[in-house]
C-alpha cells in the first residue's frame, strides 16, 4: 500500500500594528489580522483515497439530487460489508427494518475496497480499476422493469466517522454521471450492515 505525506504549512496569526503621528502629534494605532490555518497532515491511502475528513465544497444538507432526470430525496443509505469489500446504496426508499432489503427503488450504488475515515475522490475522466471502485445507478422504468445504468462517473465521498459499535457511518457524498441524468450531493448517515 502506497503512502505519501502532504503537509499544509501553517500560517501564523499576523498582527501588524502601525503607529503614525497625526498632524496634532497624537498617535493613531491600526490593527490588521490575517486568518490562520492549522497544520494538517494528510496521508494518501491509494491514488483515490486520503485520510482528509473535511467536507470541502459538498453541500451540508441531506443528500438529494436527480436519478434518471427525476428529482429525488435519498431516504436510506446503507453500506454492506461483503468479505472486506463494501457495497454502498443511496436509495430513494427506506427498508422496513435496518439493513433490510429494498425493491422498486431508485438508487446510486458504489462499491469500494476501503471503508475508513477519509476522502475518496475520482474525477469523471479518470480511469480506475473496476475491481477496486465502481459506481452505477438504477431506477424503475414505467412498466416496472428495473434499469441499471453504467456510464462514466465521478465522485467525492467523505467519511467523517465510522462507528463500528453503533453500526453507523456519517459523512458527505457527491456523485455525477456522464449522461447528466443522475447527480447526488449532501450529507448522509449510513447503516453499516454485514
CSV table of C-alpha atoms in Angstrom, one decimal:
chain,number,residue,atom,x,y,z
A,1,UNK,CA,0.0,0.0,0.0
A,2,UNK,CA,1.5,3.3,-1.1
A,3,UNK,CA,1.6,6.1,1.4
A,4,UNK,CA,2.6,9.7,0.7
A,5,UNK,CA,2.5,12.5,3.1
A,6,UNK,CA,1.4,16.0,2.2
A,7,UNK,CA,1.7,18.8,4.8
A,8,UNK,CA,-0.1,22.1,4.7
A,9,UNK,CA,2.2,24.7,6.0
A,10,UNK,CA,0.7,26.6,9.0
A,11,UNK,CA,0.1,30.3,8.6
A,12,UNK,CA,0.6,32.1,11.8
A,13,UNK,CA,-1.7,34.8,13.0
A,14,UNK,CA,-0.1,38.1,11.9
A,15,UNK,CA,-0.9,41.3,13.7
A,16,UNK,CA,0.6,44.4,12.2
A,17,UNK,CA,0.4,47.5,14.3
A,18,UNK,CA,1.3,50.7,12.6
A,19,UNK,CA,1.8,53.8,14.6
A,20,UNK,CA,1.5,57.0,12.8
A,21,UNK,CA,1.6,60.5,14.1
A,22,UNK,CA,-1.2,62.8,13.1
A,23,UNK,CA,-0.7,66.5,12.4
A,24,UNK,CA,-1.7,67.3,16.1
A,25,UNK,CA,1.0,64.9,17.4
A,26,UNK,CA,-1.4,62.2,18.6
A,27,UNK,CA,-0.6,58.6,18.0
A,28,UNK,CA,-3.0,56.5,15.9
A,29,UNK,CA,-2.9,52.7,16.1
A,30,UNK,CA,-4.3,50.4,13.3
A,31,UNK,CA,-4.5,46.7,13.6
A,32,UNK,CA,-4.8,44.2,10.8
A,33,UNK,CA,-5.2,40.4,11.2
A,34,UNK,CA,-4.7,37.5,8.9
A,35,UNK,CA,-6.6,34.2,9.1
A,36,UNK,CA,-4.8,31.2,10.5
A,37,UNK,CA,-4.6,27.7,9.1
A,38,UNK,CA,-3.7,24.9,11.4
A,39,UNK,CA,-1.2,22.3,10.4
A,40,UNK,CA,-2.9,19.3,8.9
A,41,UNK,CA,-1.2,16.1,7.8
A,42,UNK,CA,-3.0,14.1,5.1
A,43,UNK,CA,-1.9,10.6,4.2
A,44,UNK,CA,-2.6,9.2,0.7
A,45,UNK,CA,-4.0,5.7,1.2
A,46,UNK,CA,-4.1,5.0,-2.6
A,47,UNK,CA,-4.5,7.0,-5.7
A,48,UNK,CA,-8.1,7.9,-4.9
A,49,UNK,CA,-8.3,7.8,-1.1
A,50,UNK,CA,-6.8,10.1,1.6
A,51,UNK,CA,-7.2,10.5,5.3
A,52,UNK,CA,-8.7,14.0,4.9
A,53,UNK,CA,-12.1,14.3,6.6
A,54,UNK,CA,-13.2,17.9,5.8
A,55,UNK,CA,-16.4,18.1,3.6
A,56,UNK,CA,-14.8,20.5,1.2
A,57,UNK,CA,-17.4,22.1,-1.2
A,58,UNK,CA,-20.0,19.4,-0.7
A,59,UNK,CA,-23.4,20.8,0.4
A,60,UNK,CA,-24.1,20.4,4.1
A,61,UNK,CA,-27.7,19.3,3.8
A,62,UNK,CA,-29.4,15.9,3.5
A,63,UNK,CA,-28.3,14.1,0.3
A,64,UNK,CA,-30.6,14.6,-2.7
A,65,UNK,CA,-30.5,15.3,-6.4
A,66,UNK,CA,-31.7,13.5,-9.5
A,67,UNK,CA,-31.8,9.9,-10.6
A,68,UNK,CA,-32.6,9.4,-14.4
A,69,UNK,CA,-33.6,13.1,-14.6
A,70,UNK,CA,-36.1,13.0,-11.8
A,71,UNK,CA,-35.7,15.0,-8.6
A,72,UNK,CA,-35.2,12.6,-5.6
A,73,UNK,CA,-34.6,12.6,-1.9
A,74,UNK,CA,-32.4,9.9,-0.5
A,75,UNK,CA,-34.3,8.1,2.3
A,76,UNK,CA,-31.8,5.4,3.1
A,77,UNK,CA,-28.0,5.0,2.9
A,78,UNK,CA,-26.5,1.6,3.7
A,79,UNK,CA,-23.1,0.1,3.5
A,80,UNK,CA,-22.8,-3.7,3.4
A,81,UNK,CA,-19.6,-5.5,4.2
A,82,UNK,CA,-19.1,-8.3,1.7
A,83,UNK,CA,-15.9,-10.1,2.8
A,84,UNK,CA,-13.9,-6.9,3.1
A,85,UNK,CA,-15.4,-5.1,0.2
A,86,UNK,CA,-18.1,-2.5,0.7
A,87,UNK,CA,-21.3,-2.1,-1.2
A,88,UNK,CA,-22.9,1.4,-0.7
A,89,UNK,CA,-26.5,2.2,-1.6
A,90,UNK,CA,-28.0,5.7,-1.7
A,91,UNK,CA,-31.7,4.7,-2.1
A,92,UNK,CA,-35.0,6.6,-2.7
A,93,UNK,CA,-36.8,4.1,-0.4
A,94,UNK,CA,-36.1,3.0,3.2
A,95,UNK,CA,-36.4,-0.6,4.1
A,96,UNK,CA,-38.9,-1.8,6.7
A,97,UNK,CA,-36.1,-2.7,9.1
A,98,UNK,CA,-32.5,-1.6,9.4
A,99,UNK,CA,-30.3,-3.3,6.7
A,100,UNK,CA,-33.5,-4.8,5.2
A,101,UNK,CA,-34.0,-5.4,1.5
A,102,UNK,CA,-35.3,-2.6,-0.7
A,103,UNK,CA,-37.0,-3.2,-4.1
A,104,UNK,CA,-38.6,-1.0,-6.6
A,105,UNK,CA,-36.4,1.9,-5.7
A,106,UNK,CA,-34.1,4.3,-7.5
A,107,UNK,CA,-30.5,4.3,-6.2
A,108,UNK,CA,-26.9,5.2,-6.7
A,109,UNK,CA,-24.7,2.3,-5.9
A,110,UNK,CA,-21.0,2.5,-5.1
A,111,UNK,CA,-18.5,-0.3,-4.4
A,112,UNK,CA,-15.2,0.3,-2.6
A,113,UNK,CA,-12.3,-1.8,-1.3
A,114,UNK,CA,-11.9,0.5,1.7
A,115,UNK,CA,-14.1,1.9,4.4
A,116,UNK,CA,-12.4,4.3,6.8
A,117,UNK,CA,-12.5,7.9,7.9
A,118,UNK,CA,-11.2,9.9,4.9
A,119,UNK,CA,-12.0,11.0,1.4
A,120,UNK,CA,-12.4,9.1,-1.8
A,121,UNK,CA,-12.2,11.2,-4.9
A,122,UNK,CA,-12.5,10.3,-8.6
A,123,UNK,CA,-12.9,12.7,-11.5
A,124,UNK,CA,-15.2,11.8,-14.3
A,125,UNK,CA,-12.4,11.5,-16.8
A,126,UNK,CA,-10.1,9.4,-14.6
A,127,UNK,CA,-9.8,5.6,-15.3
A,128,UNK,CA,-10.0,3.4,-12.2
A,129,UNK,CA,-9.7,-0.3,-11.6
A,130,UNK,CA,-13.3,-1.7,-11.7
A,131,UNK,CA,-12.5,-4.3,-9.0
A,132,UNK,CA,-11.3,-1.6,-6.7
A,133,UNK,CA,-14.1,1.0,-7.1
A,134,UNK,CA,-17.2,1.4,-9.3
A,135,UNK,CA,-20.5,3.2,-9.4
A,136,UNK,CA,-23.7,2.9,-11.3
A,137,UNK,CA,-27.4,3.9,-10.8
A,138,UNK,CA,-30.7,2.1,-11.2
A,139,UNK,CA,-34.3,3.1,-11.4
A,140,UNK,CA,-37.7,1.6,-12.2
A,141,UNK,CA,-39.0,2.1,-15.7
A,142,UNK,CA,-42.6,2.9,-16.4
A,143,UNK,CA,-43.5,-0.7,-16.9
A,144,UNK,CA,-41.9,-1.6,-13.5
A,145,UNK,CA,-38.8,-3.2,-15.0
A,146,UNK,CA,-35.6,-2.2,-13.3
A,147,UNK,CA,-32.9,-0.4,-15.4
A,148,UNK,CA,-29.3,-0.3,-14.5
A,149,UNK,CA,-27.1,2.4,-16.0
A,150,UNK,CA,-23.3,2.0,-16.2
A,151,UNK,CA,-21.6,5.1,-17.6
A,152,UNK,CA,-18.6,7.2,-16.7
A,153,UNK,CA,-18.8,8.7,-13.2
A,154,UNK,CA,-17.2,11.0,-10.8
A,155,UNK,CA,-17.5,11.1,-7.0
A,156,UNK,CA,-16.2,12.6,-3.8
A,157,UNK,CA,-17.1,10.7,-0.7
A,158,UNK,CA,-16.0,12.0,2.7
A,159,UNK,CA,-16.3,9.6,5.6
A,160,UNK,CA,-16.2,11.7,8.7
A,161,UNK,CA,-16.8,8.9,11.2
A,162,UNK,CA,-17.1,5.1,11.2
A,163,UNK,CA,-18.9,3.9,14.3
A,164,UNK,CA,-18.5,0.1,14.3
A,165,UNK,CA,-20.2,-0.4,17.7
A,166,UNK,CA,-23.3,1.7,16.7
A,167,UNK,CA,-23.0,0.4,13.1
A,168,UNK,CA,-23.2,3.9,11.6
A,169,UNK,CA,-21.1,5.8,9.1
A,170,UNK,CA,-21.5,9.5,8.6
A,171,UNK,CA,-20.2,12.0,6.1
A,172,UNK,CA,-20.9,13.7,2.8
A,173,UNK,CA,-21.1,12.5,-0.8
A,174,UNK,CA,-21.3,13.9,-4.3
A,175,UNK,CA,-21.9,11.7,-7.4
A,176,UNK,CA,-22.1,12.8,-11.1
A,177,UNK,CA,-22.7,10.5,-14.1
A,178,UNK,CA,-21.6,11.4,-17.7
A,179,UNK,CA,-25.1,11.0,-19.1
A,180,UNK,CA,-26.1,14.1,-17.0
A,181,UNK,CA,-29.3,12.4,-15.9
A,182,UNK,CA,-28.1,11.4,-12.4
A,183,UNK,CA,-26.3,13.5,-9.7
A,184,UNK,CA,-26.5,13.4,-5.9
A,185,UNK,CA,-24.9,15.7,-3.3
A,186,UNK,CA,-25.2,16.2,0.5
A,187,UNK,CA,-24.6,14.7,3.9
A,188,UNK,CA,-25.6,11.2,5.0
A,189,UNK,CA,-25.7,8.8,7.9
A,190,UNK,CA,-25.5,5.2,6.7
A,191,UNK,CA,-26.4,1.9,8.4
A,192,UNK,CA,-23.3,-0.4,8.5
A,193,UNK,CA,-24.6,-3.8,7.5
A,194,UNK,CA,-23.0,-7.3,7.5
